[in-house]
Short mmCIF file of C-alpha atoms in Angstrom, two decimals:
data_model
loop_
_atom_site.label_atom_id
_atom_site.label_comp_id
_atom_site.label_asym_id
_atom_site.label_seq_id
_atom_site.Cartn_x
_atom_site.Cartn_y
_atom_site.Cartn_z
CA UNK E 10 62.54 104.11 83.65
CA UNK E 11 65.07 102.32 85.82
CA UNK E 12 67.75 104.56 87.27
CA UNK E 13 71.28 103.90 85.95
CA UNK E 14 73.60 102.70 88.68
CA UNK E 15 76.82 104.43 89.71
CA UNK E 16 79.16 101.97 88.18
CA UNK E 17 77.62 102.15 84.68
CA UNK E 18 77.65 105.96 84.97
CA UNK E 19 81.34 105.89 85.95
CA UNK E 20 82.04 103.70 82.92
CA UNK E 21 80.11 106.08 80.74
CA UNK E 22 82.00 108.98 82.23
CA UNK E 23 85.37 107.29 81.49
CA UNK E 24 84.53 106.43 77.95
CA UNK E 25 82.88 109.84 77.34
CA UNK E 26 85.95 111.63 78.59
CA UNK E 27 88.23 109.61 76.37
CA UNK E 28 85.99 110.45 73.41
CA UNK E 29 86.18 114.12 74.23
CA UNK E 30 89.95 114.12 74.74
CA UNK E 31 90.64 112.15 71.52
CA UNK E 32 88.10 113.31 69.01
CA UNK E 33 86.61 116.70 69.95
CA UNK E 34 88.14 120.14 69.66
CA UNK E 35 90.43 121.09 72.51
CA UNK E 36 88.18 124.00 73.68
CA UNK E 37 85.39 121.48 74.44
CA UNK E 38 87.89 119.48 76.45
CA UNK E 39 88.97 122.60 78.29
CA UNK E 40 85.31 123.30 79.21
CA UNK E 41 84.93 119.82 80.66
CA UNK E 42 88.18 120.01 82.42
CA UNK E 43 87.14 123.37 84.00
CA UNK E 44 84.35 121.55 85.76
CA UNK E 45 86.80 118.88 86.87
CA UNK E 46 89.06 121.57 88.31
CA UNK E 47 86.26 123.34 90.20
CA UNK E 48 84.83 119.98 91.40
CA UNK E 49 88.34 119.04 92.68
CA UNK E 50 88.52 122.27 94.65
CA UNK E 51 85.10 121.56 96.15
CA UNK E 52 86.23 118.05 97.14
CA UNK E 53 89.30 119.56 98.87
CA UNK E 54 86.94 121.90 100.73
CA UNK E 55 84.48 119.20 101.87
CA UNK E 56 87.03 116.64 102.99
CA UNK E 57 87.64 118.06 106.55
CA UNK E 58 83.86 118.29 106.97
CA UNK E 59 83.48 114.64 105.93
CA UNK E 60 86.14 113.62 108.44
CA UNK E 61 84.49 115.45 111.31
CA UNK E 62 80.92 114.39 110.33
CA UNK E 63 81.87 110.71 110.10
CA UNK E 64 84.29 110.37 113.08
CA UNK E 65 82.51 112.46 115.76
CA UNK E 66 79.15 110.59 115.70
CA UNK E 67 80.92 107.24 115.21
CA UNK E 68 83.09 107.62 118.31
CA UNK E 69 80.30 109.31 120.30
CA UNK E 70 77.89 106.44 119.56
CA UNK E 71 80.23 103.94 121.15
CA UNK E 72 79.08 105.35 124.50
CA UNK E 73 75.93 103.16 124.26
CA UNK E 74 77.91 99.91 124.26
CA UNK E 75 79.08 97.73 127.07
CA UNK E 76 82.62 98.49 128.17
CA UNK E 77 84.59 95.21 128.01
CA UNK E 78 82.70 93.78 125.08
CA UNK E 79 83.07 97.10 123.19
CA UNK E 80 86.74 97.17 123.80
CA UNK E 81 87.24 93.62 122.67
CA UNK E 82 85.15 93.95 119.55
CA UNK E 83 86.64 97.32 118.57
CA UNK E 84 90.13 96.03 119.18
CA UNK E 85 89.60 92.99 116.99
CA UNK E 86 88.00 95.03 114.24
CA UNK E 87 90.79 97.63 114.25
CA UNK E 88 93.50 94.94 114.36
CA UNK E 89 91.85 93.19 111.41
CA UNK E 90 91.56 96.44 109.47
CA UNK E 91 95.17 97.54 109.91
CA UNK E 92 96.43 93.96 109.36
CA UNK E 93 94.57 93.82 106.09
CA UNK E 94 96.20 97.11 105.05
CA UNK E 95 99.70 95.99 105.95
CA UNK E 96 99.34 92.67 104.17
CA UNK E 97 97.88 94.40 101.11
CA UNK E 98 100.83 96.86 101.03
CA UNK E 99 103.46 94.13 100.90
CA UNK E 100 101.54 92.05 98.34
CA UNK E 101 100.93 95.14 96.19
CA UNK E 102 104.55 96.29 96.41
CA UNK E 103 105.65 92.82 95.18
CA UNK E 104 103.06 92.18 92.48
CA UNK E 105 102.04 95.63 91.08
CA UNK E 106 105.53 96.61 89.78
CA UNK E 107 105.44 93.39 87.72
CA UNK E 108 102.31 94.49 85.86
CA UNK E 109 102.85 98.28 85.78
CA UNK E 110 105.75 100.21 84.32
CA UNK E 111 107.03 102.69 86.80
CA UNK E 112 106.58 106.23 85.59
CA UNK E 113 104.20 105.14 82.87
CA UNK E 114 102.23 108.33 83.56
CA UNK E 115 104.39 111.30 84.57
CA UNK E 116 103.20 114.55 85.95
CA UNK E 117 104.74 116.40 83.05
CA UNK E 118 102.64 114.62 80.46
CA UNK E 119 99.41 114.66 82.48
CA UNK E 120 98.45 118.25 81.51
CA UNK E 121 96.83 117.91 78.08
CA UNK E 122 93.96 120.25 78.94
CA UNK E 123 93.66 123.45 80.84
CA UNK E 124 90.73 124.97 82.77
CA UNK E 125 89.17 128.07 81.26
CA UNK E 126 88.82 129.62 84.71
CA UNK E 127 90.57 128.65 87.95
CA UNK E 128 88.60 128.93 91.18
CA UNK E 129 90.11 128.37 94.60
CA UNK E 130 87.92 126.98 97.38
CA UNK E 131 90.06 126.82 100.50
CA UNK E 132 89.16 124.25 103.16
CA UNK E 133 87.93 125.45 106.52
CA UNK E 134 90.74 123.62 108.23
CA UNK E 135 93.55 121.21 107.38
CA UNK E 136 93.13 117.43 107.39
CA UNK E 137 95.11 116.83 110.55
CA UNK E 138 93.27 119.66 112.28
CA UNK E 139 90.00 118.07 111.33
CA UNK E 140 91.17 114.69 112.67
CA UNK E 141 92.19 116.06 116.05
CA UNK E 142 89.05 118.10 116.32
CA UNK E 143 86.96 115.02 115.52
CA UNK E 144 88.69 112.99 118.20
CA UNK E 145 88.30 115.66 120.85
CA UNK E 146 84.57 116.18 120.09
CA UNK E 147 83.88 112.47 119.60
CA UNK E 148 85.48 111.45 122.89
CA UNK E 149 84.00 114.41 124.67
CA UNK E 150 80.48 113.72 123.47
CA UNK E 151 80.94 110.12 124.39
CA UNK E 152 81.91 111.07 127.89
CA UNK E 153 79.09 113.63 128.29
CA UNK E 154 76.51 111.10 127.16
CA UNK E 155 77.80 108.42 129.48
CA UNK E 156 78.23 110.63 132.58
CA UNK E 157 75.44 113.21 132.27
CA UNK E 158 73.06 111.79 129.62
CA UNK E 159 73.26 115.11 127.69
CA UNK E 160 72.40 114.33 124.04
CA UNK E 161 71.83 117.73 122.44
CA UNK E 162 75.37 117.99 120.89
CA UNK E 163 75.23 114.34 119.89
CA UNK E 164 71.96 114.95 118.04
CA UNK E 165 73.48 118.06 116.44
CA UNK E 166 76.52 116.11 115.25
CA UNK E 167 74.31 113.40 113.82
CA UNK E 168 72.29 116.06 111.97
CA UNK E 169 75.61 117.58 110.68
CA UNK E 170 76.49 114.06 109.43
CA UNK E 171 73.16 113.78 107.69
CA UNK E 172 73.86 117.17 105.95
CA UNK E 173 77.29 115.95 104.71
CA UNK E 174 75.74 112.63 103.61
CA UNK E 175 73.13 114.64 101.69
CA UNK E 176 75.99 116.62 99.96
CA UNK E 177 77.65 113.30 99.11
CA UNK E 178 74.48 111.68 97.74
CA UNK E 179 73.04 114.72 95.97
CA UNK E 180 76.16 116.51 94.75
CA UNK E 181 79.37 114.45 94.87
CA UNK E 182 78.05 111.10 93.70
CA UNK E 183 75.82 112.41 90.91
CA UNK E 184 78.49 114.70 89.46
CA UNK E 185 81.40 112.28 90.10
CA UNK E 186 81.13 110.67 86.58
CA UNK E 187 81.50 114.10 85.04
CA UNK E 188 84.50 114.76 87.27
CA UNK E 189 86.07 111.49 86.15
CA UNK E 190 85.18 112.27 82.55
CA UNK E 191 87.27 115.42 82.77
CA UNK E 192 90.20 113.55 84.20
CA UNK E 193 90.14 110.95 81.44
CA UNK E 194 89.61 113.65 78.82
CA UNK E 195 92.92 115.18 80.03
CA UNK E 196 94.55 111.78 79.91
CA UNK E 197 93.23 111.07 76.41
CA UNK E 198 94.52 114.47 75.24
CA UNK E 199 97.99 113.62 76.53
CA UNK E 200 97.84 109.98 75.19
CA UNK E 201 97.63 108.17 78.60
CA UNK E 202 94.04 107.01 78.87
CA UNK E 203 94.18 103.50 77.42
CA UNK E 204 97.26 102.61 79.39
CA UNK E 205 95.51 103.69 82.63
CA UNK E 206 92.54 101.55 81.82
CA UNK E 207 94.67 98.51 81.22
CA UNK E 208 96.45 99.09 84.53
CA UNK E 209 93.10 99.47 86.30
CA UNK E 210 91.88 96.14 85.01
CA UNK E 211 94.90 94.21 86.33
CA UNK E 212 94.91 96.00 89.71
CA UNK E 213 91.18 95.24 90.03
CA UNK E 214 91.79 91.50 89.69
CA UNK E 215 94.63 91.63 92.22
CA UNK E 216 92.35 93.47 94.73
CA UNK E 217 89.51 90.97 94.45
CA UNK E 218 92.03 88.07 94.92
CA UNK E 219 93.36 89.79 98.10
CA UNK E 220 89.79 90.22 99.39
CA UNK E 221 89.12 86.50 98.97
CA UNK E 222 92.44 85.52 100.47
CA UNK E 223 91.87 87.77 103.54
CA UNK E 224 88.36 86.35 104.12
CA UNK E 225 89.81 82.86 104.12
CA UNK E 226 92.55 83.98 106.55
CA UNK E 227 90.04 85.60 108.93
CA UNK E 228 87.88 82.48 109.16
CA UNK E 229 90.91 80.18 109.49
CA UNK E 230 91.98 82.22 112.50
CA UNK E 231 88.41 82.12 113.86
CA UNK E 232 88.35 78.38 113.45
CA UNK E 233 91.41 78.09 115.70
CA UNK E 234 89.34 79.66 118.40
CA UNK E 235 85.97 78.03 117.73
CA UNK E 236 86.83 74.77 116.02
CA UNK E 237 84.31 75.47 113.27
CA UNK E 238 85.18 74.50 109.73
CA UNK E 239 86.23 77.85 108.11
CA UNK E 240 84.89 76.98 104.68
CA UNK E 241 81.51 76.00 106.10
CA UNK E 242 81.42 79.31 107.98
CA UNK E 243 82.28 81.22 104.82
CA UNK E 244 79.58 79.32 102.94
CA UNK E 245 77.01 80.43 105.51
CA UNK E 246 78.10 84.09 104.93
CA UNK E 247 77.59 83.94 101.15
CA UNK E 248 74.10 85.63 101.25
CA UNK E 249 75.57 88.52 103.14
CA UNK E 250 78.49 88.77 100.70
CA UNK E 251 76.29 89.05 97.64
CA UNK E 252 73.87 91.45 99.38
CA UNK E 253 76.73 93.77 100.15
CA UNK E 254 78.06 93.33 96.55
CA UNK E 255 74.76 94.72 95.30
CA UNK E 256 74.03 97.39 97.92
CA UNK E 257 77.58 98.65 98.38
CA UNK E 258 76.63 99.44 101.98
CA UNK E 259 77.66 97.52 105.11
CA UNK E 260 74.89 99.26 107.06
CA UNK E 261 72.18 98.25 104.51
CA UNK E 262 73.41 94.60 104.73
CA UNK E 263 73.21 94.34 108.54
CA UNK E 264 69.97 92.26 108.60
CA UNK E 265 71.41 89.69 106.21
CA UNK E 266 74.78 89.68 107.92
CA UNK E 267 72.98 89.08 111.26
CA UNK E 268 71.04 86.06 109.91
CA UNK E 269 74.25 84.63 108.37
CA UNK E 270 76.07 84.97 111.69
CA UNK E 271 73.31 83.08 113.53
CA UNK E 272 73.71 80.23 111.00
CA UNK E 273 77.25 79.98 112.16
CA UNK E 274 75.97 79.38 115.68
CA UNK E 275 76.82 82.86 117.00
CA UNK E 276 74.50 83.58 119.91
CA UNK E 277 71.79 86.19 119.46
CA UNK E 278 73.20 88.26 122.29
CA UNK E 279 76.56 88.49 120.62
CA UNK E 280 75.21 89.00 117.14
CA UNK E 281 72.86 91.82 118.36
CA UNK E 282 75.94 93.70 119.51
CA UNK E 283 78.83 92.73 117.24
CA UNK E 284 77.16 92.81 113.83
CA UNK E 285 75.89 96.43 113.83
CA UNK E 286 79.07 97.66 115.57
CA UNK E 287 81.37 95.80 113.13
CA UNK E 288 79.46 97.18 110.14
CA UNK E 289 80.61 100.59 111.33
CA UNK E 290 84.21 100.01 112.36
CA UNK E 291 85.47 96.84 110.56
CA UNK E 292 86.76 97.92 107.19
CA UNK E 293 89.34 95.33 106.11
CA UNK E 294 88.14 95.10 102.52
CA UNK E 295 88.03 98.86 102.03
CA UNK E 296 91.48 99.17 103.42
CA UNK E 297 92.90 96.50 101.07
CA UNK E 298 91.37 98.40 98.17
CA UNK E 299 92.64 101.77 99.20
CA UNK E 300 96.17 100.59 99.93
CA UNK E 301 96.49 98.63 96.67
CA UNK E 302 95.04 101.46 94.58
CA UNK E 303 97.36 103.97 96.27
CA UNK E 304 100.37 101.80 95.57
CA UNK E 305 99.33 101.49 91.93
CA UNK E 306 98.73 105.24 91.50
CA UNK E 307 102.09 106.13 92.98
CA UNK E 308 103.97 103.59 90.85
CA UNK E 309 102.21 104.87 87.72
CA UNK E 310 103.43 108.36 88.59
CA UNK E 311 107.04 107.19 88.95
CA UNK E 312 106.94 107.39 92.74
CA UNK E 313 108.24 104.71 95.04
CA UNK E 314 105.72 103.68 97.80
CA UNK E 315 107.39 103.56 101.21
CA UNK E 316 106.09 101.50 104.13
CA UNK E 317 107.10 104.31 106.46
CA UNK E 318 104.55 106.54 104.69
CA UNK E 319 101.86 103.85 104.35
CA UNK E 320 101.90 102.75 107.98
CA UNK E 321 100.46 105.96 109.43
CA UNK E 322 98.19 106.05 106.37
CA UNK E 323 96.79 102.64 107.31
CA UNK E 324 96.64 103.33 110.98
CA UNK E 325 94.60 106.45 110.47
CA UNK E 326 92.38 104.89 107.75
CA UNK E 327 90.92 102.58 110.40
CA UNK E 328 89.78 105.65 112.31
CA UNK E 329 88.77 108.09 109.59
CA UNK E 330 86.50 105.52 107.90
CA UNK E 331 84.42 105.05 111.18
CA UNK E 332 80.72 105.33 110.15
CA UNK E 333 81.59 105.61 106.49
CA UNK E 334 80.12 102.23 105.55
CA UNK E 335 76.63 103.68 105.70
CA UNK E 336 77.41 105.62 102.53
CA UNK E 337 78.29 103.96 99.22
CA UNK E 338 81.80 105.15 98.42
CA UNK E 339 82.04 106.77 101.87
CA UNK E 340 85.35 105.04 102.66
CA UNK E 341 87.26 106.71 99.78
CA UNK E 342 85.59 110.02 100.52
CA UNK E 343 86.79 109.84 104.13
CA UNK E 344 90.26 108.79 102.90
CA UNK E 345 90.79 111.74 100.55
CA UNK E 346 92.40 113.92 103.13
CA UNK E 347 94.90 111.23 104.16
CA UNK E 348 95.79 110.61 100.46
CA UNK E 349 96.81 114.22 100.03
CA UNK E 350 98.27 115.00 103.46
CA UNK E 351 100.23 111.72 104.07
CA UNK E 352 100.84 110.23 100.60
CA UNK E 353 101.03 113.58 98.75
CA UNK E 354 98.45 112.77 96.16
CA UNK E 355 97.74 115.38 93.51
CA UNK E 356 94.23 116.29 92.25
CA UNK E 357 94.58 113.99 89.26
CA UNK E 358 95.84 111.11 91.41
CA UNK E 359 92.94 111.60 93.76
CA UNK E 360 90.54 111.44 90.81
CA UNK E 361 92.18 108.12 89.66
CA UNK E 362 91.75 106.74 93.21
CA UNK E 363 88.07 107.63 93.30
CA UNK E 364 87.42 106.07 89.90
CA UNK E 365 89.22 102.85 90.72
CA UNK E 366 87.71 102.54 94.21
CA UNK E 367 84.14 103.22 93.07
CA UNK E 368 84.53 100.63 90.31
CA UNK E 369 84.90 97.88 92.90
CA UNK E 370 83.23 99.39 95.92
CA UNK E 371 80.77 96.48 96.16
CA UNK E 372 83.59 93.90 96.41
CA UNK E 373 85.31 95.91 99.23
CA UNK E 374 82.05 96.15 101.10
CA UNK E 375 81.37 92.43 100.66
CA UNK E 376 84.82 91.68 102.10
CA UNK E 377 84.06 94.01 105.09
CA UNK E 378 80.84 92.42 106.12
CA UNK E 379 81.92 88.81 105.44
CA UNK E 380 84.76 89.53 107.86
CA UNK E 381 82.24 90.80 110.43
CA UNK E 382 80.99 87.20 110.74
CA UNK E 383 84.55 86.08 111.71
CA UNK E 384 84.73 88.83 114.29
CA UNK E 385 81.34 87.72 115.69
CA UNK E 386 82.56 84.10 115.93
CA UNK E 387 85.71 85.09 117.87
CA UNK E 388 83.85 87.45 120.24
CA UNK E 389 81.12 84.89 120.89
CA UNK E 390 83.72 82.33 121.82
CA UNK E 391 85.03 84.66 124.51
CA UNK E 392 81.52 85.48 125.69
CA UNK E 393 80.59 81.85 125.91
CA UNK E 394 83.77 81.00 127.83
CA UNK E 395 83.15 83.82 130.32
CA UNK E 396 79.53 82.66 130.89
CA UNK E 397 80.77 79.08 131.43
CA UNK E 398 83.39 80.25 134.00
CA UNK E 399 80.73 82.34 135.75
CA UNK E 400 78.40 79.36 136.04
CA UNK E 401 81.19 77.14 137.34
CA UNK E 402 82.12 79.72 140.03
CA UNK E 403 78.51 80.35 141.03
#
């Protein structure tokens, strides 16, 4: 029997939760919401560990790369990621208020169900503590590997990352639909569920349009450097786009992305380096999604999104999501801590973010890896120019 995918299970969870909240006795809804409460506590506990396990190996692994080429590629990827987030914020802040009524879901009314028991699972450390710890260990391991070739701690951190990925794949992802079901059961009990679903649909369309627009922008900028027709370059990346759409993993799409980049006349030397690295650090599509969803969730809750709050959120997103693309849904998992610590998201708002992000994860990933091709084009143009200058000076 074919395994049901995550998106169908999320849809089943949403509909099942609405059914429980609307039609079944309240005590059944309270049982379901008890699981949601405990699972939410577990998510809060695991978030700092996700941050450390993703960031440390991601930064440490950069020690294997060539210095100038690494700096240029990483700089372009990070600039693209944060630019995508900033553009998404201003588009969202202009468009979303026209399709969503501010305060349509208030905190006061979002408490239709109550957990039967409450269980607190404190995190080992705070989110910012986890970020600083990850930077220190990531940079430290990077230095040790480069200077002394010691790899024991690096291997240990990679094994730690594998453990956290195992937790995500075997616990968080399988039980996520039930968690979402509890959230929507609570909303159904308080009469908010159908409005939220209507909002989700409109925001989803906006996000996909922003993805497409940003892809065109990236290749238009790349064409200024390379002279290649941007739409021809995008056409050559279509196989990678649809592969990512289906796999929801930038890492799993690397072979197809690599072949697509070669079709755009990127040299093998550049593609060998840029494509795998960009699959790890270039997350423009994921950032667009997270920013737009965050704006929508805040407006729904009668809060006014402020750029002063979103700028540090966007800047840190580009770092916390390092190495997350290897895990379907990894970007939103890595962002959970920032949502609560910087944007002040509640447990219910975090649940809404997870549901909306997971529903379009494939589109965000497809935008990520399609943009990797534009990064490769730009980097290859610099590499080719440097080789040409070296030959002329020889």
